Coordinates of C-alpha atoms and ligand atoms in Angstrom, one line a residue:
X120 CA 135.5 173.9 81.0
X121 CA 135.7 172.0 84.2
X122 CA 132.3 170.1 85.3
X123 CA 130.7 171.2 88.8
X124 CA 131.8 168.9 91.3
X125 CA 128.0 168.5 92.3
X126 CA 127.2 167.1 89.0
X127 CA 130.0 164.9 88.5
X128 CA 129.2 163.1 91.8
X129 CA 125.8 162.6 90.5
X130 CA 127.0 161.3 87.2
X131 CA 129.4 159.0 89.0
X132 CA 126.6 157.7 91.5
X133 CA 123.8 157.1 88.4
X134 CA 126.3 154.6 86.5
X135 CA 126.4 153.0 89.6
X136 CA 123.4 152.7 90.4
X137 CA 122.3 149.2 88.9
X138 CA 125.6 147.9 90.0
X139 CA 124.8 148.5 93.7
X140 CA 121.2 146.9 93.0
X141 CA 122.1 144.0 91.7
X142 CA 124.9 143.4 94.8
X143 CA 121.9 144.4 97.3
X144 CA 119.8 141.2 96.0
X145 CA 118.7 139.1 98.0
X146 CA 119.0 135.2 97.2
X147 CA 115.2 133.7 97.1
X148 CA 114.3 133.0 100.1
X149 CA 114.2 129.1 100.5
X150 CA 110.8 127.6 102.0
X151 CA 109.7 127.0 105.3
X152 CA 108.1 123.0 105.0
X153 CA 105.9 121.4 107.1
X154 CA 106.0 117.7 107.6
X155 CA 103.5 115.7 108.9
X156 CA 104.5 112.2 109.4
X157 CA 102.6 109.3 110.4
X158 CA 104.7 108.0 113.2
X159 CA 107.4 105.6 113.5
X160 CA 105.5 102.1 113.3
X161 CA 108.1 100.5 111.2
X162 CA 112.0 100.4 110.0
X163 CA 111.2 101.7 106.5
X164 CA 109.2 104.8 108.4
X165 CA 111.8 105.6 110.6
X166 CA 114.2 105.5 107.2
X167 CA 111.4 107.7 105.4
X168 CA 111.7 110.2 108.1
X169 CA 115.3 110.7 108.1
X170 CA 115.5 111.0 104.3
X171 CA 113.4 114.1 104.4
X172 CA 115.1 115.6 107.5
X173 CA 118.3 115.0 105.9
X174 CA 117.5 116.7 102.5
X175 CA 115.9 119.5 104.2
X176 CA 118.5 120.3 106.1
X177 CA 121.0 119.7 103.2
X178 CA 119.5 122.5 101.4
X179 CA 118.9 124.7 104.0
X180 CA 115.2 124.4 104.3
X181 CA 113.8 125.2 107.6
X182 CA 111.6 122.0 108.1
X183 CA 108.8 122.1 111.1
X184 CA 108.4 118.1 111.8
X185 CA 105.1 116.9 113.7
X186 CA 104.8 113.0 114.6
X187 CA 101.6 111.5 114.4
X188 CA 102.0 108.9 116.6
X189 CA 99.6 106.6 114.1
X190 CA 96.5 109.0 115.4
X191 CA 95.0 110.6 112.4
X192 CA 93.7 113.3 114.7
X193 CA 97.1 114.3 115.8
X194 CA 98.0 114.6 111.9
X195 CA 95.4 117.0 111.1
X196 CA 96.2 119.2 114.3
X197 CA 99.2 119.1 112.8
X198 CA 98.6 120.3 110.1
X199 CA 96.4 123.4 111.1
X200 CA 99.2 124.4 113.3
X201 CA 101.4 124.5 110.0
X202 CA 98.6 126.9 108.5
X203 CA 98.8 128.8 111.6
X204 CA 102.8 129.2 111.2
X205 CA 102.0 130.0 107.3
X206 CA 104.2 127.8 106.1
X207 CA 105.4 127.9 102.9
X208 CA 104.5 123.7 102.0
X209 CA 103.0 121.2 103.4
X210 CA 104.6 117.4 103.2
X211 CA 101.8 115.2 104.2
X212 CA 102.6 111.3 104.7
X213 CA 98.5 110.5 105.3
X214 CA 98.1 107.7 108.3
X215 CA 94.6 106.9 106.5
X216 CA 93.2 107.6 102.7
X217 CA 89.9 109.7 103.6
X218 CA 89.1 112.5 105.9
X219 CA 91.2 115.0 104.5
X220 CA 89.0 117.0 102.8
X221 CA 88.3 119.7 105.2
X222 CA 92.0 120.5 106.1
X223 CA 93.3 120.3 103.2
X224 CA 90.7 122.8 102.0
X225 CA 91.8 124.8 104.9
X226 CA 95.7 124.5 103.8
X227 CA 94.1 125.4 99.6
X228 CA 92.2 128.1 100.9
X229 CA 95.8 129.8 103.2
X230 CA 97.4 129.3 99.5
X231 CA 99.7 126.7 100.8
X232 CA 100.1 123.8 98.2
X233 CA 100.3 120.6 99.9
X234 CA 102.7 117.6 98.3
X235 CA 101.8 114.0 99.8
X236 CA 104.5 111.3 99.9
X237 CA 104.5 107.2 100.1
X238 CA 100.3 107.3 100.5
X239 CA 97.7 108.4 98.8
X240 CA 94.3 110.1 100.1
X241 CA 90.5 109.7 98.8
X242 CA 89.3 113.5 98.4
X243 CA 86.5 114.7 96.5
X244 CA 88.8 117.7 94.9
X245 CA 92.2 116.1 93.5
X246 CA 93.4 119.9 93.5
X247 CA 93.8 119.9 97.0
X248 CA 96.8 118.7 96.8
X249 CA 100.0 118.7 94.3
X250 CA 101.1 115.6 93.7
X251 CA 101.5 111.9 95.3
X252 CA 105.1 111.2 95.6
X253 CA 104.9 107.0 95.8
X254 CA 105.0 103.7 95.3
X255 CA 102.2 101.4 93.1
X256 CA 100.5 99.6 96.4
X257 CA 98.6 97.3 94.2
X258 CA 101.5 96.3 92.2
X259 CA 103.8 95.5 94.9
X260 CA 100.4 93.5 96.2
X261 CA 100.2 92.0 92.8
X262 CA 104.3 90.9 92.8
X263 CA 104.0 89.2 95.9
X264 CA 101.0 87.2 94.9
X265 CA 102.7 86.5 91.7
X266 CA 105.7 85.2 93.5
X267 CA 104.3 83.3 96.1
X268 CA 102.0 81.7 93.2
X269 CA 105.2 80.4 91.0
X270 CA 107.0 79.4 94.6
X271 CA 104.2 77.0 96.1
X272 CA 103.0 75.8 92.5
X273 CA 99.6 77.3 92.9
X274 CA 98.9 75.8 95.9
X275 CA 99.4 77.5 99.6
X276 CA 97.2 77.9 102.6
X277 CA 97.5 82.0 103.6
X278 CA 97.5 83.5 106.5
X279 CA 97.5 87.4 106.2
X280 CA 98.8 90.0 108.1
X281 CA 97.4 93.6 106.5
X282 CA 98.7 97.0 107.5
X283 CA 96.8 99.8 109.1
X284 CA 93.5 99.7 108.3
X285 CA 92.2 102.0 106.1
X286 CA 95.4 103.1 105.1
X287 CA 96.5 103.4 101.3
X288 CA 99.1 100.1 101.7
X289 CA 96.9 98.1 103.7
X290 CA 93.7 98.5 100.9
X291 CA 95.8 98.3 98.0
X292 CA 98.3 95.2 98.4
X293 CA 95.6 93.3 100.0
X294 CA 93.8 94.5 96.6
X295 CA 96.8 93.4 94.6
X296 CA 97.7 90.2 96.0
X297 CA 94.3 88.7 95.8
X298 CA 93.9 89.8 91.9
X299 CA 97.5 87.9 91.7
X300 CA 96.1 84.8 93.3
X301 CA 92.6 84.3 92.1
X302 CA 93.9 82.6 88.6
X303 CA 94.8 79.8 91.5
X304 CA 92.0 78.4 92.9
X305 CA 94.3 76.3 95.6
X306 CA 95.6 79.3 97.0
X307 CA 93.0 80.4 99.6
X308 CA 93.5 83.3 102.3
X309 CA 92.6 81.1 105.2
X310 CA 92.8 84.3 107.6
X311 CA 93.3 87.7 107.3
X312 CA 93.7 90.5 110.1
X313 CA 95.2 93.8 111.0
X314 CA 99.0 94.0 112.3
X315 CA 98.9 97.3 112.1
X316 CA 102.6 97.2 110.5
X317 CA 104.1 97.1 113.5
X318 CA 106.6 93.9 114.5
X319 CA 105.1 93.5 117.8
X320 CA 101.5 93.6 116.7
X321 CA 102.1 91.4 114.2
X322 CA 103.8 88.9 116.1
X323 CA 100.5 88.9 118.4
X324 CA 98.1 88.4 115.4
X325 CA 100.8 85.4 114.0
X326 CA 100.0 83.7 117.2
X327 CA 96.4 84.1 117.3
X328 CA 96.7 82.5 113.6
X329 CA 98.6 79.4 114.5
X330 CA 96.6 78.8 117.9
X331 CA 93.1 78.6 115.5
X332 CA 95.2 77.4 112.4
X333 CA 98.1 75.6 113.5
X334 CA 99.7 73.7 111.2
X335 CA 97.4 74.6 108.2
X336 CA 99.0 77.6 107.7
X337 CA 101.8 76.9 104.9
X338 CA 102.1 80.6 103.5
X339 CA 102.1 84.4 105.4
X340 CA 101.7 87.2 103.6
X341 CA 102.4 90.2 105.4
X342 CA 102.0 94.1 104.3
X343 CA 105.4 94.8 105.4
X344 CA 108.9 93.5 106.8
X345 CA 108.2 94.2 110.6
X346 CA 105.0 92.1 110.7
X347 CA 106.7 89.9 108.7
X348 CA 109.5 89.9 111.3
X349 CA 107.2 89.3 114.3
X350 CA 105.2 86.7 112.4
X351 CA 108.9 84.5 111.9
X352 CA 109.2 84.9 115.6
X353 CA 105.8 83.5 116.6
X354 CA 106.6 80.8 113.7
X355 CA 109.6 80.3 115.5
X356 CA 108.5 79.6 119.1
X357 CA 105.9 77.5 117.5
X358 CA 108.2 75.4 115.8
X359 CA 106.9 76.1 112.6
X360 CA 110.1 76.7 110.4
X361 CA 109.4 79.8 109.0
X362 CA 111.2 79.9 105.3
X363 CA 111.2 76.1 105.0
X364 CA 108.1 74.7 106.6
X365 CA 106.4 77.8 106.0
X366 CA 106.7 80.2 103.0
X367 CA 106.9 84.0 104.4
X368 CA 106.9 86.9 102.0
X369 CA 106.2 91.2 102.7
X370 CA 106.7 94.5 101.5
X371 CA 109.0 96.9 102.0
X372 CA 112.8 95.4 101.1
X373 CA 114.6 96.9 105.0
X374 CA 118.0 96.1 105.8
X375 CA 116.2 93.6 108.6
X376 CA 114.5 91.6 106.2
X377 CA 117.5 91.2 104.0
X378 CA 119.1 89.9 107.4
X379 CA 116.2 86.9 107.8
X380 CA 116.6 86.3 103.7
X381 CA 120.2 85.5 104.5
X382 CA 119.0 83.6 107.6
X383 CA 116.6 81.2 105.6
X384 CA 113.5 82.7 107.3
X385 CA 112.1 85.2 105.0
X386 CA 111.7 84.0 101.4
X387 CA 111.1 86.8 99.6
X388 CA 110.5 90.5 99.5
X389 CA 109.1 93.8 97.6
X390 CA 111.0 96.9 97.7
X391 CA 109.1 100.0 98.6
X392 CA 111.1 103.4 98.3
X393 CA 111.3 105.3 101.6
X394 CA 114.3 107.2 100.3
X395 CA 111.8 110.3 99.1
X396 CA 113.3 113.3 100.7
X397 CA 115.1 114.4 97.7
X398 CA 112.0 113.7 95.2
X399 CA 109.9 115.7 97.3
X400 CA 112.5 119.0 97.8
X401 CA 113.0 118.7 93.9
X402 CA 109.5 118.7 94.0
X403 CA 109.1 121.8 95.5
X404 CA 111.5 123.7 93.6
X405 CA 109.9 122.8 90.2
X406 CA 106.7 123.8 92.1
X407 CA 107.8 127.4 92.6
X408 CA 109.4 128.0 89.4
X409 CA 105.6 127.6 88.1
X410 CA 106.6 124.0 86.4
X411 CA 104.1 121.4 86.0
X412 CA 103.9 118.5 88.4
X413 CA 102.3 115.2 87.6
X414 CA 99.6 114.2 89.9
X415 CA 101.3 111.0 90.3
X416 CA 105.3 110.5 90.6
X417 CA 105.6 106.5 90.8
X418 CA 108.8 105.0 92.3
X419 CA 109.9 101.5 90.9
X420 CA 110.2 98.7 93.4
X421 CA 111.5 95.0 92.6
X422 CA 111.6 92.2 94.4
X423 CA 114.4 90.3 96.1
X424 CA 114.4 86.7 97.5
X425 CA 116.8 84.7 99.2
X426 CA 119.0 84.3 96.0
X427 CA 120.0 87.5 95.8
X428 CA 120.0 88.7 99.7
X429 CA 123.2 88.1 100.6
X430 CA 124.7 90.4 97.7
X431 CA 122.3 92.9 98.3
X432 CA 122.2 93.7 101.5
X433 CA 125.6 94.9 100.9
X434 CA 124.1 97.8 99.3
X435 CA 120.8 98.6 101.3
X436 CA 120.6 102.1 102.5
X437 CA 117.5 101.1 105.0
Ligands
LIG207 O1 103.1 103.5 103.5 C1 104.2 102.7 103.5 C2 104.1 101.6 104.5 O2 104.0 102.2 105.8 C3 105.3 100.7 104.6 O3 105.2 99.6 103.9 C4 105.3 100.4 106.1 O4 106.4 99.8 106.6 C5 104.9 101.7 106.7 O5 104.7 101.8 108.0

């Protein structure tokens, strides 16, 4: 008995059915991120930057990028235009650690989670965001007090040059260093003042130091590698001898500062991560898969003096 052709087509098209569904499939659709970054003060910023640009674009993410320019106001317009765009993450590198707590209400409320990377923010709801992707401020702080306390023998005249003010670094290694140095009551901060991490700005704050200072000044402690870079020029030009006469440490561990290790101008410095792109995309994946994410993901720094700078700068990345 022969089957109706009618039948036998449907017979043939219902085993096939599932076959055809699965090949019709689309992959998951990958994120659209939004990155607000703070601006591009500094060497390890600018090597922040292009780690997450790279890894976006490595895996395919569509990543909308808004620069700061160092104005906090700028950041959070930034940041409503990514709610605007519904995007489907928010990277946030905060300029500053308060004022957040309306937009990133705004960004809970839209149902886009927001990750931050390298600083942290004070906000009265620690759900509004994911996680902190970062370094420990107050330890690096801590390390370079520690240091500079075993280099000088407990005894050093400092001259500091803080970061942004009000911004997670700036608070907490000011925080850390002076915890590391008040065991040692001849180690005093003779001045302390904003550089704004930028080499130029601290350059002009160095000189302001050494005109009201002078020769006083046998130590600089400075929140990161450009200030610290500006502050060996103004040394310089002063005649100061920065690295012999005078002891200059930082944060931050860039390819520049390895350069005035190997010069005999820097003495030392603490590495800060900048390299976070693919933390934070790895991030975000674990995030959508409905995985737990620790508030906190710490990366490990170390420090580096002049010892070791001419074998490692072989192998900076930044
Ligand atoms: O938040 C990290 C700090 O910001 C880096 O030490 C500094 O160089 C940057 O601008």
């Amino acid at each position: 008995m022969s089957i109706p052709r009618r039948v036998a087509l449907a017979v043939i098209a219902f085993c096939l059915a599932p076959l055809a569904a699965a090949q019709s499939k689309d992959p998951p659709r990958k994120p659209v991120v939004g990155f607000s970054q703070v601006g591009a003060e500094s060497a390890w910023r600018t090597a922040e930057t292009a780690s997450i640009k790279d890894e976006a674009s490595k895996r395919g993410v569509e990543l909308k990028f808004a620069d700061a320019q160092g104005k906090q106001a700028a950041q959070v317009r930034s940041l409503r235009s990514f709610i605007a765009q519904k995007v489907d993450y928010i990277i946030l590198a905060p300029i500053v650690e308060s004022g957040w707590d309306e937009v990133l209400g705004d960004a809970k409320a839209a149902g886009i989670p927001v990750l931050l990377v390298d600083r942290g923010v004070k906000v009265k709801d620690e759900s509004l965001f994911v996680t902190l992707i970062a370094s420990d401020f107050v330890e690096e702080g801590r390390m370079a007090g520690e240091w500079l306390a075993k280099q000088t023998g407990g005894k050093a005249s400092i001259v500091e040059l803080q970061g942004t003010t009000g911004a997670a670094p700036a608070i907490d290694r000011r925080k850390g260093f002076a915890q590391a140095i008040a065991a040692h009551p001849d180690m005093r901060i003779i001045k302390s003042q904003s550089g704004d991490f930028s080499r130029a700005k601290g350059k002009e704050v160095m000189e302001a130091f050494i005109k009201s200072e002078g020769r006083k000044i046998t130590a600089v402690y400075a929140h990161n590698d450009d200030m610290a870079l500006g502050a060996i020029q103004a040394l310089d030009e002063a005649g100061m001898k920065p690295g012999a006469g005078v002891t200059v440490i930082s944060i931050d561990a860039v390819k520049g500062a390895f350069e005035a290790m190997v010069e005999g101008k820097l003495n030392a410095t603490v590495e800060c991560n900048p390299l976070l792109g693919p933390m934070a995309f790895d991030t975000i994946e674990k995030h959508r898969k409905g995985e737990t994410i620790p508030k906190f993901i710490k990366q490990t720094d170390r420090l580096f003096d002049q010892s070791q700078a001419a074998e490692a700068i072989k192998m900076r990345q930044y």
